[in-house]
């Protein structure tokens, strides 16, 4: 079948989904409540369903009173029972797959259950919807005339008591339809390689001769790959190698610190960037418009959403609210109930709503990745914005960073200490430090109040990292590749101290 016909058919099929999306846009709260009741009905005969008497739950109020909000550690005993082969524990479908995820703060691996329903009606549905929205906004797209360059994480699949586990990307590749491989590069064989350095070389060898029209992957690791491709092919921009590039689908970390770096290797105002918000636990939100920073919360993926205002998070007066009660521009911790049997699960992400009709969000950070030692409530969104603005003014580029508190000692005030690895260093680091501090004050009023006349906080301190410090730290901690992220902010100094200790030497093995 000629490629133009494939392009037309794919566009037509994907655009049919728009009508279903319009339903939850019009009736968001009704769709969510009906979804919750369906999840409860399906799980009535499970161990969890019997424990909390799902059979008698007829409304959200009863559900929220009866079922507690849980962390992974609290759900782990139930998950382990299923990993050992027991079924019907928390979900009525057989659970065969588990997405292994260590996150950024917890060295201990998490095994997130992935049901067949979640694969079909959440993860794959989200991927199709992403394409649907992109094509709906770009009717002249020829994306399907070429291939999508995908970059996943470590992708080995392991067996345990007749259940299987691996990175989510590996599970998706193992289960995706055959036609999907034909539209992607590299091959499944290369995508499923685990050793990062060998994988990079193999990806480059397979993709440099393809007609690549789109990318998909985490911005930090994709940038490593793309820079390597440019070096090995002696090109200055990616359009020299792939002239038909249209769009980059990205997620996992904030794009802001990397935006200018991408624009340098993709110097075309018509090139599009589309953000997604997904995780091992589910596919949550999609950028639905060109040139937007807001993500449309997808309400019919088998996920019921609740939110905890961050000003009460972890406190005795912690309040959990449904979607219908959220407010604009407040930071919330996200709680999900899913079609894989995660009941009121705290995923660890924070978001704020930028629109309530329809419900649109921006991801602001992690519940564990913020600094609030001095009442400054600094979020990753704040530091990413401040970094981007400072780099823009001083014509420099930041590759990676992390921030930790300097605790008060005696009469000494506290401060924030940064470790920053530059791709292009500023001419005057003291000016960068001063300007970054000022930018943080403009994007966060609590930080500004604590910095006023050095009342509580002194000016931030910057350590300039040696080349590849963060890469070496990830390698030392066995976190190289697609899904792993640098911990940006912490209320403790552990990460910073580890980096400081590694600053003096470079891993050569």
Tab-separated table of N, CA, C and O in Angstrom, residues 106-154:
chain	number	residue	atom	x	y	z
A	106	UNK	N	13.815	6.964	45.583
A	106	UNK	CA	13.802	5.713	46.308
A	106	UNK	C	14.661	4.694	45.571
A	106	UNK	O	14.381	4.338	44.444
A	107	UNK	N	15.718	4.226	46.216
A	107	UNK	CA	16.600	3.257	45.569
A	107	UNK	C	15.902	1.921	45.390
A	107	UNK	O	16.241	1.135	44.522
A	108	UNK	N	14.920	1.642	46.219
A	108	UNK	CA	14.198	0.382	46.147
A	108	UNK	C	13.244	0.393	44.961
A	108	UNK	O	12.511	1.335	44.745
A	109	UNK	N	13.243	-0.702	44.204
A	109	UNK	CA	12.390	-0.766	43.024
A	109	UNK	C	10.922	-0.901	43.400
A	109	UNK	O	10.571	-1.551	44.384
A	110	UNK	N	10.079	-0.278	42.574
A	110	UNK	CA	8.639	-0.434	42.695
A	110	UNK	C	8.169	-1.294	41.530
A	110	UNK	O	8.709	-1.217	40.432
A	111	UNK	N	7.161	-2.102	41.773
A	111	UNK	CA	6.596	-2.948	40.733
A	111	UNK	C	5.128	-2.576	40.573
A	111	UNK	O	4.284	-2.979	41.370
A	112	UNK	N	4.848	-1.777	39.547
A	112	UNK	CA	3.509	-1.238	39.340
A	112	UNK	C	2.696	-2.198	38.481
A	112	UNK	O	3.111	-2.521	37.354
A	113	UNK	N	1.541	-2.681	38.969
A	113	UNK	CA	0.738	-3.607	38.165
A	113	UNK	C	0.210	-2.946	36.898
A	113	UNK	O	-0.201	-1.787	36.913
A	114	UNK	N	0.238	-3.694	35.795
A	114	UNK	CA	-0.272	-3.206	34.510
A	114	UNK	C	-1.235	-4.258	33.958
A	114	UNK	O	-0.818	-5.324	33.517
A	115	UNK	N	-2.520	-3.964	33.994
A	115	UNK	CA	-3.524	-4.906	33.502
A	115	UNK	C	-3.667	-4.792	31.984
A	115	UNK	O	-3.190	-3.837	31.369
A	116	UNK	N	-4.358	-5.760	31.399
A	116	UNK	CA	-4.648	-5.686	29.966
A	116	UNK	C	-5.508	-4.460	29.666
A	116	UNK	O	-5.352	-3.812	28.631
A	117	UNK	N	-6.440	-4.148	30.575
A	117	UNK	CA	-7.281	-2.955	30.390
A	117	UNK	C	-6.437	-1.689	30.367
A	117	UNK	O	-6.673	-0.785	29.561
A	118	UNK	N	-5.445	-1.619	31.270
A	118	UNK	CA	-4.593	-0.435	31.322
A	118	UNK	C	-3.757	-0.302	30.053
A	118	UNK	O	-3.555	0.797	29.537
A	119	UNK	N	-3.257	-1.437	29.544
A	119	UNK	CA	-2.486	-1.393	28.301
A	119	UNK	C	-3.335	-0.846	27.159
A	119	UNK	O	-2.937	0.089	26.455
A	120	UNK	N	-4.536	-1.421	26.992
A	120	UNK	CA	-5.374	-1.053	25.848
A	120	UNK	C	-6.062	0.285	26.020
A	120	UNK	O	-6.051	1.121	25.109
A	121	UNK	N	-6.667	0.498	27.193
A	121	UNK	CA	-7.556	1.652	27.388
A	121	UNK	C	-6.891	2.851	28.039
A	121	UNK	O	-7.539	3.871	28.266
A	122	UNK	N	-5.606	2.716	28.359
A	122	UNK	CA	-4.895	3.851	28.960
A	122	UNK	C	-3.604	4.140	28.188
A	122	UNK	O	-3.510	5.131	27.475
A	123	UNK	N	-2.622	3.252	28.290
A	123	UNK	CA	-1.308	3.537	27.688
A	123	UNK	C	-1.374	3.661	26.164
A	123	UNK	O	-0.917	4.660	25.590
A	124	UNK	N	-1.940	2.648	25.492
A	124	UNK	CA	-2.023	2.716	24.030
A	124	UNK	C	-3.043	3.751	23.573
A	124	UNK	O	-2.852	4.427	22.557
A	125	UNK	N	-4.122	3.872	24.316
A	125	UNK	CA	-5.138	4.879	23.986
A	125	UNK	C	-4.536	6.276	24.077
A	125	UNK	O	-4.788	7.137	23.236
A	126	UNK	N	-3.706	6.500	25.087
A	126	UNK	CA	-3.041	7.794	25.227
A	126	UNK	C	-2.117	8.091	24.064
A	126	UNK	O	-2.088	9.210	23.541
A	127	UNK	N	-1.365	7.073	23.641
A	127	UNK	CA	-0.460	7.264	22.500
A	127	UNK	C	-1.236	7.607	21.238
A	127	UNK	O	-0.844	8.485	20.463
A	128	UNK	N	-2.357	6.908	21.027
A	128	UNK	CA	-3.180	7.184	19.842
A	128	UNK	C	-3.815	8.568	19.921
A	128	UNK	O	-3.900	9.284	18.918
A	129	UNK	N	-4.248	8.947	21.126
A	129	UNK	CA	-4.857	10.272	21.291
A	129	UNK	C	-3.850	11.389	21.038
A	129	UNK	O	-4.189	12.449	20.518
A	130	UNK	N	-2.613	11.167	21.438
A	130	UNK	CA	-1.554	12.141	21.184
A	130	UNK	C	-1.433	12.393	19.685
A	130	UNK	O	-1.391	13.542	19.222
A	131	UNK	N	-1.389	11.317	18.921
A	131	UNK	CA	-1.313	11.442	17.470
A	131	UNK	C	-2.578	12.082	16.912
A	131	UNK	O	-2.526	12.916	16.000
A	132	UNK	N	-3.713	11.700	17.476
A	132	UNK	CA	-4.999	12.247	17.054
A	132	UNK	C	-5.013	13.767	17.190
A	132	UNK	O	-5.405	14.488	16.266
A	133	UNK	N	-4.575	14.252	18.344
A	133	UNK	CA	-4.589	15.700	18.580
A	133	UNK	C	-3.590	16.416	17.688
A	133	UNK	O	-3.861	17.495	17.158
A	134	UNK	N	-2.421	15.813	17.529
A	134	UNK	CA	-1.426	16.433	16.666
A	134	UNK	C	-1.937	16.549	15.233
A	134	UNK	O	-1.830	17.608	14.595
A	135	UNK	N	-2.524	15.471	14.716
A	135	UNK	CA	-3.035	15.475	13.341
A	135	UNK	C	-4.241	16.404	13.192
A	135	UNK	O	-4.417	17.047	12.160
A	136	UNK	N	-5.040	16.484	14.236
A	136	UNK	CA	-6.197	17.378	14.198
A	136	UNK	C	-5.754	18.838	14.102
A	136	UNK	O	-6.430	19.666	13.477
A	137	UNK	N	-4.620	19.143	14.712
A	137	UNK	CA	-4.096	20.520	14.699
A	137	UNK	C	-3.188	20.798	13.507
A	137	UNK	O	-2.878	21.961	13.224
A	138	UNK	N	-2.755	19.748	12.836
A	138	UNK	CA	-1.797	19.905	11.723
A	138	UNK	C	-2.247	19.033	10.552
A	138	UNK	O	-1.700	17.955	10.304
A	139	UNK	N	-3.250	19.520	9.842
A	139	UNK	CA	-3.916	18.708	8.817
A	139	UNK	C	-3.007	18.360	7.645
A	139	UNK	O	-3.271	17.397	6.927
A	140	UNK	N	-1.951	19.119	7.442
A	140	UNK	CA	-1.035	18.832	6.330
A	140	UNK	C	0.146	17.970	6.750
A	140	UNK	O	1.121	17.825	6.019
A	141	UNK	N	0.056	17.401	7.952
A	141	UNK	CA	1.151	16.568	8.459
A	141	UNK	C	1.445	15.406	7.523
A	141	UNK	O	0.533	14.772	6.978
A	142	UNK	N	2.739	15.125	7.367
A	142	UNK	CA	3.164	13.944	6.607
A	142	UNK	C	4.000	13.029	7.503
A	142	UNK	O	4.892	12.314	7.050
A	143	UNK	N	3.687	13.079	8.798
A	143	UNK	CA	4.465	12.330	9.782
A	143	UNK	C	4.510	10.840	9.467
A	143	UNK	O	5.538	10.184	9.637
A	144	UNK	N	3.383	10.287	8.988
A	144	UNK	CA	3.325	8.846	8.737
A	144	UNK	C	4.037	8.433	7.450
A	144	UNK	O	4.107	7.245	7.137
A	145	UNK	N	4.576	9.399	6.721
A	145	UNK	CA	5.376	9.056	5.542
A	145	UNK	C	6.784	8.649	5.949
A	145	UNK	O	7.552	8.125	5.130
A	146	UNK	N	7.127	8.908	7.206
A	146	UNK	CA	8.433	8.508	7.724
A	146	UNK	C	8.280	7.733	9.016
A	146	UNK	O	7.237	7.140	9.279
A	147	UNK	N	9.322	7.733	9.832
A	147	UNK	CA	9.317	6.947	11.069
A	147	UNK	C	9.525	7.830	12.293
A	147	UNK	O	10.081	8.920	12.209
A	148	UNK	N	9.076	7.308	13.432
A	148	UNK	CA	9.261	8.002	14.706
A	148	UNK	C	10.469	7.408	15.419
A	148	UNK	O	10.548	6.186	15.595
A	149	UNK	N	11.416	8.269	15.789
A	149	UNK	CA	12.589	7.836	16.544
A	149	UNK	C	12.202	7.795	18.019
A	149	UNK	O	11.941	8.818	18.634
A	150	UNK	N	12.138	6.601	18.579
A	150	UNK	CA	11.715	6.448	19.977
A	150	UNK	C	12.916	6.112	20.843
A	150	UNK	O	13.836	5.400	20.410
A	151	UNK	N	12.914	6.616	22.050
A	151	UNK	CA	14.009	6.351	22.985
A	151	UNK	C	13.401	5.961	24.325
A	151	UNK	O	12.874	6.805	25.047
A	152	UNK	N	13.445	4.675	24.628
A	152	UNK	CA	12.915	4.184	25.899
A	152	UNK	C	14.027	3.941	26.886
A	152	UNK	O	15.187	4.287	26.655
A	153	UNK	N	13.680	3.328	28.004
A	153	UNK	CA	14.663	3.053	29.038
A	153	UNK	C	15.292	1.683	28.863
A	153	UNK	O	15.241	1.077	27.802
A	154	UNK	N	15.883	1.189	29.942
A	154	UNK	CA	16.415	-0.162	29.953
A	154	UNK	C	15.251	-1.121	29.761
A	154	UNK	O	14.253	-1.036	30.460
